[in-house]
mmCIF file of C-alpha atoms in Angstrom:
data_model
loop_
_atom_site.group_PDB
_atom_site.id
_atom_site.type_symbol
_atom_site.label_atom_id
_atom_site.label_comp_id
_atom_site.label_asym_id
_atom_site.label_seq_id
_atom_site.Cartn_x
_atom_site.Cartn_y
_atom_site.Cartn_z
ATOM 1 C CA MET A 1 -168.312 62.228 84.341
ATOM 2 C CA GLY A 2 -166.422 65.369 85.377
ATOM 3 C CA TRP A 3 -163.924 63.373 87.450
ATOM 4 C CA ILE A 4 -162.660 61.509 84.358
ATOM 5 C CA VAL A 5 -161.713 64.809 82.751
ATOM 6 C CA ASP A 6 -160.275 66.166 86.033
ATOM 7 C CA GLY A 7 -158.058 63.116 86.472
ATOM 8 C CA LEU A 8 -156.783 63.394 82.904
ATOM 9 C CA LEU A 9 -156.160 67.120 83.339
ATOM 10 C CA ASN A 10 -154.220 66.551 86.567
ATOM 11 C CA ALA A 11 -152.166 63.833 84.874
ATOM 12 C CA ALA A 12 -151.461 66.149 81.936
ATOM 13 C CA ARG A 13 -150.478 68.996 84.296
ATOM 14 C CA MET A 14 -148.038 66.798 86.211
ATOM 15 C CA ALA A 15 -146.599 65.474 82.951
ATOM 16 C CA TRP A 16 -146.255 69.062 81.724
ATOM 17 C CA GLU A 17 -144.342 70.022 84.887
ATOM 18 C CA VAL A 18 -141.712 67.301 84.380
ATOM 19 C CA TRP A 19 -141.749 66.700 80.594
ATOM 20 C CA TRP A 20 -138.574 68.729 79.975
ATOM 21 C CA ALA A 21 -136.773 66.976 82.837
ATOM 22 C CA LEU A 22 -137.794 63.601 81.408
ATOM 23 C CA VAL A 23 -136.533 64.386 77.919
ATOM 24 C CA LEU A 24 -133.313 65.793 79.373
ATOM 25 C CA GLY A 25 -132.824 62.712 81.539
ATOM 26 C CA PHE A 26 -133.377 60.290 78.663
ATOM 27 C CA LEU A 27 -131.068 62.361 76.465
ATOM 28 C CA LEU A 28 -128.318 62.218 79.125
ATOM 29 C CA SER A 29 -128.851 58.466 79.398
ATOM 30 C CA ALA A 30 -128.527 58.120 75.613
ATOM 31 C CA LEU A 31 -125.341 60.229 75.687
ATOM 32 C CA VAL A 32 -123.842 58.067 78.443
ATOM 33 C CA GLN A 33 -124.698 54.930 76.448
ATOM 34 C CA ALA A 34 -123.302 56.294 73.201
ATOM 35 C CA ARG A 35 -120.363 58.485 74.115
ATOM 36 C CA VAL A 36 -118.850 57.592 77.460
ATOM 37 C CA PRO A 37 -116.464 54.682 77.042
ATOM 38 C CA ARG A 38 -116.862 51.834 79.471
ATOM 39 C CA ALA A 39 -113.299 52.178 80.724
ATOM 40 C CA ARG A 40 -113.955 55.778 81.699
ATOM 41 C CA ILE A 41 -116.951 54.874 83.867
ATOM 42 C CA GLU A 42 -115.174 51.901 85.408
ATOM 43 C CA GLN A 43 -112.317 54.200 86.315
ATOM 44 C CA ALA A 44 -114.526 56.912 87.808
ATOM 45 C CA LEU A 45 -117.308 54.857 89.403
ATOM 46 C CA GLY A 46 -116.101 51.265 89.312
ATOM 47 C CA GLY A 47 -115.165 51.071 92.973
ATOM 48 C CA ALA A 48 -117.427 51.099 96.005
ATOM 49 C CA GLY A 49 -115.274 53.311 98.202
ATOM 50 C CA PRO A 50 -115.996 56.786 99.624
ATOM 51 C CA ARG A 51 -114.414 58.563 96.646
ATOM 52 C CA ASP A 52 -116.536 56.770 94.060
ATOM 53 C CA LEU A 53 -119.641 57.187 96.175
ATOM 54 C CA THR A 54 -119.039 60.921 96.576
ATOM 55 C CA PHE A 55 -118.359 61.361 92.884
ATOM 56 C CA ALA A 56 -121.510 59.420 91.933
ATOM 57 C CA THR A 57 -123.587 61.515 94.342
ATOM 58 C CA VAL A 58 -122.236 64.819 93.032
ATOM 59 C CA LEU A 59 -122.677 63.656 89.444
ATOM 60 C CA GLY A 60 -126.270 62.652 90.218
ATOM 61 C CA ALA A 61 -127.127 65.915 91.911
ATOM 62 C CA ALA A 62 -125.683 67.772 88.910
ATOM 63 C CA SER A 63 -127.690 65.825 86.327
ATOM 64 C CA SER A 64 -131.122 66.252 87.825
ATOM 65 C CA SER A 65 -133.923 64.232 86.329
ATOM 66 C CA CYS A 66 -137.254 62.603 86.965
ATOM 67 C CA SER A 67 -137.212 59.154 88.615
ATOM 68 C CA TYR A 68 -137.893 57.305 85.357
ATOM 69 C CA ALA A 69 -135.021 58.978 83.546
ATOM 70 C CA ALA A 70 -132.726 58.597 86.573
ATOM 71 C CA ILE A 71 -133.169 54.824 86.715
ATOM 72 C CA ALA A 72 -132.436 54.629 82.967
ATOM 73 C CA ILE A 73 -129.155 56.536 83.392
ATOM 74 C CA ALA A 74 -128.188 54.470 86.457
ATOM 75 C CA LYS A 75 -128.835 51.279 84.489
ATOM 76 C CA SER A 76 -126.560 52.572 81.674
ATOM 77 C CA LEU A 77 -123.788 53.447 84.125
ATOM 78 C CA PHE A 78 -124.055 50.040 85.796
ATOM 79 C CA ALA A 79 -124.119 48.178 82.464
ATOM 80 C CA LYS A 80 -121.001 50.139 81.445
ATOM 81 C CA GLY A 81 -119.050 49.096 84.521
ATOM 82 C CA ALA A 82 -119.954 51.396 87.423
ATOM 83 C CA SER A 83 -120.266 49.542 90.727
ATOM 84 C CA PHE A 84 -123.867 48.925 91.757
ATOM 85 C CA VAL A 85 -123.411 51.129 94.843
ATOM 86 C CA SER A 86 -122.195 54.016 92.661
ATOM 87 C CA ALA A 87 -125.074 53.560 90.212
ATOM 88 C CA MET A 88 -127.625 53.618 93.062
ATOM 89 C CA ALA A 89 -126.000 56.656 94.708
ATOM 90 C CA PHE A 90 -126.189 58.434 91.354
ATOM 91 C CA GLN A 91 -129.804 57.383 90.848
ATOM 92 C CA PHE A 92 -130.875 58.549 94.275
ATOM 93 C CA ALA A 93 -128.977 61.847 94.108
ATOM 94 C CA SER A 94 -130.364 62.748 90.691
ATOM 95 C CA THR A 95 -133.960 62.466 91.905
ATOM 96 C CA ASN A 96 -133.674 63.556 95.531
ATOM 97 C CA LEU A 97 -130.718 65.909 95.868
ATOM 98 C CA VAL A 98 -131.489 68.220 93.002
ATOM 99 C CA PHE A 99 -132.084 71.901 92.632
ATOM 100 C CA GLU A 100 -135.578 71.927 91.162
ATOM 101 C CA LEU A 101 -136.933 69.385 93.652
ATOM 102 C CA GLY A 102 -135.564 71.436 96.549
ATOM 103 C CA LEU A 103 -137.215 74.481 95.033
ATOM 104 C CA VAL A 104 -140.632 72.844 94.681
ATOM 105 C CA ILE A 105 -140.404 71.501 98.254
ATOM 106 C CA TRP A 106 -139.500 74.972 99.526
ATOM 107 C CA ILE A 107 -142.459 76.549 97.708
ATOM 108 C CA LEU A 108 -145.029 73.960 98.810
ATOM 109 C CA LEU A 109 -143.719 72.824 102.207
ATOM 110 C CA GLY A 110 -141.110 75.277 103.509
ATOM 111 C CA TRP A 111 -137.312 75.499 103.765
ATOM 112 C CA GLN A 112 -137.080 73.063 106.669
ATOM 113 C CA PHE A 113 -138.313 70.300 104.391
ATOM 114 C CA THR A 114 -135.814 71.252 101.693
ATOM 115 C CA LEU A 115 -132.993 71.046 104.239
ATOM 116 C CA ALA A 116 -134.327 67.732 105.579
ATOM 117 C CA GLU A 117 -134.506 66.336 102.064
ATOM 118 C CA PHE A 118 -130.801 67.095 101.483
ATOM 119 C CA VAL A 119 -129.567 65.986 104.915
ATOM 120 C CA GLY A 120 -131.734 62.865 104.741
ATOM 121 C CA GLY A 121 -130.595 62.157 101.201
ATOM 122 C CA ILE A 122 -126.965 62.022 102.266
ATOM 123 C CA VAL A 123 -127.806 59.837 105.275
ATOM 124 C CA LEU A 124 -129.801 57.531 102.985
ATOM 125 C CA ILE A 125 -126.958 57.158 100.478
ATOM 126 C CA LEU A 126 -124.604 56.198 103.325
ATOM 127 C CA PHE A 127 -127.051 53.534 104.529
ATOM 128 C CA LEU A 128 -127.540 52.241 100.973
ATOM 129 C CA TRP A 129 -123.771 51.989 100.638
ATOM 130 C CA VAL A 130 -123.538 49.709 103.669
ATOM 131 C CA ALA A 131 -126.744 47.771 102.932
ATOM 132 C CA ILE A 132 -125.901 46.981 99.297
ATOM 133 C CA ARG A 133 -122.473 45.670 100.275
ATOM 134 C CA VAL A 134 -124.026 43.460 102.954
ATOM 135 C CA VAL A 135 -127.059 42.190 101.016
ATOM 136 C CA PHE A 136 -125.785 41.566 97.472
ATOM 137 C CA SER A 137 -123.003 39.109 96.701
ATOM 138 C CA GLN A 138 -120.447 39.865 94.014
ATOM 139 C CA ARG A 139 -122.022 37.090 91.924
ATOM 140 C CA GLU A 140 -125.523 38.592 92.166
ATOM 141 C CA GLU A 141 -124.152 41.979 91.181
ATOM 142 C CA GLU A 142 -122.388 40.556 88.118
ATOM 143 C CA SER A 143 -125.436 38.629 86.918
ATOM 144 C CA ALA A 144 -127.550 41.779 87.357
ATOM 145 C CA ARG A 145 -124.931 43.674 85.324
ATOM 146 C CA ALA A 146 -125.197 41.114 82.521
ATOM 147 C CA HIS A 147 -128.980 41.471 82.675
ATOM 148 C CA ALA A 148 -128.698 45.275 82.499
ATOM 149 C CA ALA A 149 -126.296 45.061 79.575
ATOM 150 C CA SER A 150 -128.711 42.861 77.639
ATOM 151 C CA ALA A 151 -131.577 45.240 78.476
ATOM 152 C CA GLU A 152 -129.286 47.993 77.220
ATOM 153 C CA ALA A 153 -128.645 46.245 73.914
ATOM 154 C CA GLY A 154 -132.369 45.662 73.535
ATOM 155 C CA HIS A 155 -133.538 45.280 69.966
ATOM 156 C CA LEU A 156 -131.174 47.868 68.512
ATOM 157 C CA HIS A 157 -128.055 45.799 68.160
ATOM 158 C CA SER A 158 -126.297 48.352 66.024
ATOM 159 C CA SER A 159 -127.144 51.332 68.215
ATOM 160 C CA GLY A 160 -123.877 51.315 70.206
ATOM 161 C CA ASN A 161 -122.910 54.917 69.651
ATOM 162 C CA ASP A 162 -126.109 56.185 68.040
ATOM 163 C CA ILE A 163 -127.676 58.747 70.386
ATOM 164 C CA PRO A 164 -131.171 58.930 68.792
ATOM 165 C CA ALA A 165 -131.482 55.129 68.743
ATOM 166 C CA ASN A 166 -130.514 54.860 72.419
ATOM 167 C CA PHE A 167 -132.970 57.627 73.282
ATOM 168 C CA ALA A 168 -135.813 55.940 71.371
ATOM 169 C CA MET A 169 -134.986 52.622 73.000
ATOM 170 C CA ASP A 170 -135.178 53.893 76.580
ATOM 171 C CA ILE A 171 -138.472 55.615 75.874
ATOM 172 C CA THR A 172 -139.821 52.538 74.091
ATOM 173 C CA MET A 173 -138.904 50.456 77.116
ATOM 174 C CA LEU A 174 -140.543 52.709 79.698
ATOM 175 C CA TRP A 175 -143.336 54.691 78.049
ATOM 176 C CA LYS A 176 -146.078 52.403 79.379
ATOM 177 C CA GLU A 177 -144.823 52.815 82.957
ATOM 178 C CA LEU A 178 -144.655 56.573 82.443
ATOM 179 C CA VAL A 179 -148.137 56.996 81.009
ATOM 180 C CA LEU A 180 -149.572 54.733 83.703
ATOM 181 C CA GLY A 181 -147.679 56.593 86.431
ATOM 182 C CA PHE A 182 -149.034 59.988 85.412
ATOM 183 C CA LEU A 183 -152.587 58.717 84.929
ATOM 184 C CA ILE A 184 -152.671 57.089 88.362
ATOM 185 C CA ALA A 185 -151.145 60.184 89.974
ATOM 186 C CA GLY A 186 -153.766 62.305 88.238
ATOM 187 C CA TYR A 187 -156.632 60.278 89.703
ATOM 188 C CA VAL A 188 -155.001 59.791 93.116
ATOM 189 C CA SER A 189 -154.823 63.577 93.452
ATOM 190 C CA LEU A 190 -158.637 63.692 93.147
ATOM 191 C CA LEU A 191 -159.126 61.532 96.237
ATOM 192 C CA PRO A 192 -160.208 63.399 99.361
ATOM 193 C CA ALA A 193 -157.220 64.259 101.567
ATOM 194 C CA GLY A 194 -158.719 62.186 104.365
ATOM 195 C CA PHE A 195 -158.322 59.069 102.238
ATOM 196 C CA PHE A 196 -154.563 58.913 102.809
ATOM 197 C CA ASN A 197 -154.562 60.503 106.209
ATOM 198 C CA ALA A 198 -156.683 57.610 107.437
ATOM 199 C CA LEU A 199 -153.650 55.362 106.888
ATOM 200 C CA PHE A 200 -151.486 57.382 109.252
ATOM 201 C CA ILE A 201 -151.676 57.481 113.027
ATOM 202 C CA THR A 202 -151.832 61.193 113.861
ATOM 203 C CA ASP A 203 -152.839 61.174 117.515
ATOM 204 C CA ALA A 204 -150.659 58.478 119.131
ATOM 205 C CA PRO A 205 -147.705 59.160 121.470
ATOM 206 C CA ALA A 206 -144.874 60.780 119.521
ATOM 207 C CA PRO A 207 -142.388 57.868 119.185
ATOM 208 C CA LEU A 208 -145.042 55.431 117.979
ATOM 209 C CA ARG A 209 -146.565 57.957 115.606
ATOM 210 C CA THR A 210 -143.181 58.909 114.174
ATOM 211 C CA LEU A 211 -142.253 55.274 113.569
ATOM 212 C CA GLU A 212 -145.608 54.339 112.030
ATOM 213 C CA ASN A 213 -145.647 57.401 109.783
ATOM 214 C CA ALA A 214 -142.097 56.762 108.557
ATOM 215 C CA VAL A 215 -143.024 53.179 107.639
ATOM 216 C CA VAL A 216 -146.412 54.027 106.091
ATOM 217 C CA GLY A 217 -145.085 57.099 104.197
ATOM 218 C CA PRO A 218 -143.160 55.101 101.580
ATOM 219 C CA ILE A 219 -146.012 52.570 101.292
ATOM 220 C CA VAL A 220 -148.458 55.356 100.413
ATOM 221 C CA ALA A 221 -145.914 56.696 97.887
ATOM 222 C CA VAL A 222 -145.564 53.226 96.357
ATOM 223 C CA LEU A 223 -149.340 53.024 95.994
ATOM 224 C CA SER A 224 -149.667 56.547 94.626
ATOM 225 C CA PHE A 225 -147.238 55.929 91.726
ATOM 226 C CA VAL A 226 -146.069 59.533 91.638
ATOM 227 C CA CYS A 227 -142.799 60.500 89.958
ATOM 228 C CA SER A 228 -140.232 62.593 91.896
ATOM 229 C CA ILE A 229 -141.404 66.185 91.578
ATOM 230 C CA GLY A 230 -144.997 65.063 91.086
ATOM 231 C CA ASN A 231 -145.221 63.713 94.616
ATOM 232 C CA ILE A 232 -144.505 67.013 96.358
ATOM 233 C CA PRO A 233 -148.096 68.347 96.027
ATOM 234 C CA LEU A 234 -149.316 65.085 97.568
ATOM 235 C CA ALA A 235 -146.677 65.367 100.329
ATOM 236 C CA ALA A 236 -148.021 68.850 101.102
ATOM 237 C CA VAL A 237 -151.561 67.462 101.308
ATOM 238 C CA LEU A 238 -150.366 64.774 103.750
ATOM 239 C CA TRP A 239 -148.493 67.350 105.840
ATOM 240 C CA SER A 240 -151.561 69.574 106.040
ATOM 241 C CA GLY A 241 -153.511 66.519 107.185
ATOM 242 C CA GLY A 242 -151.323 65.903 110.221
ATOM 243 C CA ILE A 243 -148.699 63.269 109.346
ATOM 244 C CA SER A 244 -145.306 63.543 111.051
ATOM 245 C CA PHE A 245 -142.266 65.369 109.674
ATOM 246 C CA GLY A 246 -140.348 62.094 109.210
ATOM 247 C CA GLY A 247 -143.400 60.538 107.555
ATOM 248 C CA VAL A 248 -143.415 63.290 104.909
ATOM 249 C CA ILE A 249 -139.662 62.898 104.282
ATOM 250 C CA ALA A 250 -139.977 59.098 103.953
ATOM 251 C CA PHE A 251 -142.847 59.629 101.531
ATOM 252 C CA ILE A 252 -140.771 62.010 99.359
ATOM 253 C CA PHE A 253 -137.820 59.573 99.285
ATOM 254 C CA ALA A 254 -139.982 56.704 98.070
ATOM 255 C CA ASP A 255 -140.348 57.878 94.462
ATOM 256 C CA LEU A 256 -137.707 55.286 93.506
ATOM 257 C CA ILE A 257 -139.757 52.308 94.698
ATOM 258 C CA ILE A 258 -143.144 53.091 93.163
ATOM 259 C CA ILE A 259 -144.749 50.144 91.332
ATOM 260 C CA PRO A 260 -143.957 51.163 87.721
ATOM 261 C CA ILE A 261 -140.332 51.723 88.737
ATOM 262 C CA ILE A 262 -140.090 48.344 90.502
ATOM 263 C CA SER A 263 -141.417 46.908 87.245
ATOM 264 C CA ALA A 264 -138.621 48.732 85.380
ATOM 265 C CA TYR A 265 -136.023 47.324 87.845
ATOM 266 C CA ARG A 266 -137.364 43.865 87.016
ATOM 267 C CA LYS A 267 -136.766 44.528 83.304
ATOM 268 C CA TYR A 268 -133.301 45.926 83.991
ATOM 269 C CA TYR A 269 -131.872 43.632 86.672
ATOM 270 C CA GLY A 270 -134.070 40.536 86.870
ATOM 271 C CA GLY A 271 -136.911 39.686 89.263
ATOM 272 C CA ARG A 272 -135.184 38.453 92.410
ATOM 273 C CA PHE A 273 -132.594 41.203 92.346
ATOM 274 C CA ALA A 274 -135.332 43.819 91.857
ATOM 275 C CA LEU A 275 -137.256 42.548 94.898
ATOM 276 C CA LYS A 276 -134.182 42.567 97.137
ATOM 277 C CA LEU A 277 -133.235 46.028 95.882
ATOM 278 C CA THR A 278 -136.729 47.346 96.662
ATOM 279 C CA ALA A 279 -136.588 45.896 100.191
ATOM 280 C CA VAL A 280 -133.139 47.395 100.821
ATOM 281 C CA MET A 281 -134.250 50.816 99.566
ATOM 282 C CA PHE A 282 -137.420 50.720 101.647
ATOM 283 C CA GLY A 283 -135.459 49.936 104.822
ATOM 284 C CA CYS A 284 -132.917 52.686 104.144
ATOM 285 C CA MET A 285 -135.686 55.237 103.476
ATOM 286 C CA VAL A 286 -137.432 54.520 106.764
ATOM 287 C CA VAL A 287 -134.198 54.657 108.791
ATOM 288 C CA ALA A 288 -132.988 57.862 107.091
ATOM 289 C CA ALA A 289 -136.372 59.559 107.643
ATOM 290 C CA LEU A 290 -136.365 58.595 111.335
ATOM 291 C CA ILE A 291 -132.816 59.920 111.800
ATOM 292 C CA VAL A 292 -133.699 63.220 110.117
ATOM 293 C CA ASP A 293 -136.860 63.505 112.212
ATOM 294 C CA GLY A 294 -134.742 62.936 115.332
ATOM 295 C CA ILE A 295 -132.055 65.474 114.374
ATOM 296 C CA PHE A 296 -134.569 68.142 113.360
ATOM 297 C CA SER A 297 -136.646 67.620 116.519
ATOM 298 C CA LEU A 298 -133.524 67.929 118.608
ATOM 299 C CA PHE A 299 -132.654 71.294 117.038
ATOM 300 C CA GLY A 300 -136.237 72.534 117.050
ATOM 301 C CA LEU A 301 -136.338 72.692 113.243
ATOM 302 C CA VAL A 302 -139.586 70.798 112.732
ATOM 303 C CA PRO A 303 -142.135 73.367 111.478
ATOM 304 C CA THR A 304 -145.290 73.690 113.564
ATOM 305 C CA HIS A 305 -147.416 75.501 110.989
ATOM 306 C CA ARG A 306 -149.498 73.302 108.698
ATOM 307 C CA PRO A 307 -151.078 74.904 105.599
ATOM 308 C CA SER A 308 -154.673 74.287 104.562
ATOM 309 C CA VAL A 309 -155.320 71.738 101.819
ATOM 310 C CA GLU A 310 -157.023 74.405 99.686
ATOM 311 C CA SER A 311 -153.785 76.373 99.386
ATOM 312 C CA ILE A 312 -152.072 73.410 97.709
ATOM 313 C CA THR A 313 -154.362 72.902 94.747
ATOM 314 C CA GLU A 314 -152.831 72.196 91.362
ATOM 315 C CA ARG A 315 -151.192 75.193 89.760
ATOM 316 C CA ALA A 316 -152.473 76.055 86.323
ATOM 317 C CA VAL A 317 -150.216 75.674 83.303
ATOM 318 C CA THR A 318 -149.029 79.220 82.662
ATOM 319 C CA TRP A 319 -146.506 80.890 80.404
ATOM 320 C CA ASN A 320 -143.374 80.452 82.499
ATOM 321 C CA TYR A 321 -139.946 78.864 82.269
ATOM 322 C CA THR A 322 -141.473 75.346 82.396
ATOM 323 C CA THR A 323 -143.439 76.109 79.224
ATOM 324 C CA PHE A 324 -140.290 77.333 77.498
ATOM 325 C CA LEU A 325 -138.304 74.263 78.542
ATOM 326 C CA ASP A 326 -141.180 71.960 77.561
ATOM 327 C CA ILE A 327 -141.372 73.434 74.064
ATOM 328 C CA ILE A 328 -137.612 72.962 73.592
ATOM 329 C CA ALA A 329 -137.879 69.416 75.006
ATOM 330 C CA SER A 330 -140.712 68.573 72.606
ATOM 331 C CA VAL A 331 -138.642 69.713 69.631
ATOM 332 C CA VAL A 332 -135.677 67.615 70.849
ATOM 333 C CA PHE A 333 -138.007 64.649 71.377
ATOM 334 C CA VAL A 334 -139.465 64.823 67.855
ATOM 335 C CA VAL A 335 -136.043 65.317 66.239
ATOM 336 C CA LEU A 336 -134.445 62.379 68.089
ATOM 337 C CA MET A 337 -137.401 60.072 67.450
ATOM 338 C CA THR A 338 -137.400 60.999 63.749
ATOM 339 C CA LEU A 339 -133.655 60.380 63.496
ATOM 340 C CA ALA A 340 -134.027 57.031 65.256
ATOM 341 C CA TYR A 341 -136.718 56.073 62.755
ATOM 342 C CA ARG A 342 -134.662 57.281 59.772
ATOM 343 C CA GLY A 343 -131.841 55.137 61.100
ATOM 344 C CA GLY A 344 -134.028 52.232 60.013
ATOM 345 C CA ASP A 345 -135.474 50.951 63.246
ATOM 346 C CA PRO A 346 -139.178 50.486 62.500
ATOM 347 C CA HIS A 347 -139.724 49.112 66.006
ATOM 348 C CA ALA A 348 -138.857 52.456 67.595
ATOM 349 C CA HIS A 349 -141.014 54.202 65.011
ATOM 350 C CA HIS A 350 -144.022 52.056 65.770
ATOM 351 C CA HIS A 351 -143.674 52.818 69.471
ATOM 352 C CA HIS A 352 -143.047 56.460 68.748
ATOM 353 C CA GLU A 353 -146.421 56.758 66.994
ATOM 354 C CA HIS A 354 -147.962 54.978 69.917
ATOM 355 C CA HIS A 355 -146.318 57.315 72.415
ATOM 356 C CA HIS A 356 -147.639 60.397 70.681
ATOM 357 C CA HIS A 357 -151.081 58.903 70.475
ATOM 358 C CA HIS A 358 -150.998 58.594 74.268
ATOM 359 C CA GLU A 359 -149.673 62.102 74.681
ATOM 360 C CA ALA A 360 -152.598 63.394 72.671
ATOM 361 C CA HIS A 361 -154.938 61.540 74.990
ATOM 362 C CA ALA A 362 -153.310 62.853 78.145
#
């Protein structure tokens, strides 16, 4: 039964790597919900022009977070009056154009991938900008906003400007998706590398291989359920197994369309809207990855060296800055959850107990 323990350990290690980023992301989301007046967001991000898009992207890159936290903040911004394009640009930038992700990619895959991630991220946001304006009508956007606002209000009607209550609510809404995401990632990482590589064409003529890999990359990411930084080790395993440069980039982009996150979109924006959004994102990811692959091939920037799978095994949990940040995050988590409970919301308390019970298991 060793594999059961190994899967749980891998899940716990991945959760440990991003726990602080999660808590930070949910805290920022709670702050946006509680403190930033709607008029302010409408003014800064209400439009869908280049200025708003740029501002949303910069804001996203500055407030780095894990995919789950990023979608919660984007939902808050949208519910408070940001345009949908701005909210999506923010969401994408805060998971894919951030410092720590670039760092992890550099360590595990090399600087070329870090550069490709940033260049591709900007290309992708530009495509999303066009695609969202073409695909969604004003009416659809407004009904999704109403849906997001009601998801925002949730069961804490009085929480308006109460930070702990907002924090508890977001976690209550998404903890199942989170726990499931980490558990699946933990077990997926135990599969032999060949399992995924079998899905990719690695020996076809270049154009065909590049196209197939860029389309299959996001699909594998969707099936592997891995949250932003968590999918870099898997990306390195795929790269070592022979998938194309663009395929790896498309795979890394796809952390915002994994199944638990699509399920969260459904809760936030409604079913039909969530499906269309997922399709639009998927298309933009594939196109952006192909463009980056083309540009990097043209300039001879695609790395030729592929590391061995053995060199990319899980790193042990050691006493480093992650541990420090995690301890601080845990204290913040307990304090906010306790305050939310003291504020007289037994529902959050009940879920809080539940959440910790799961943590203990992981």
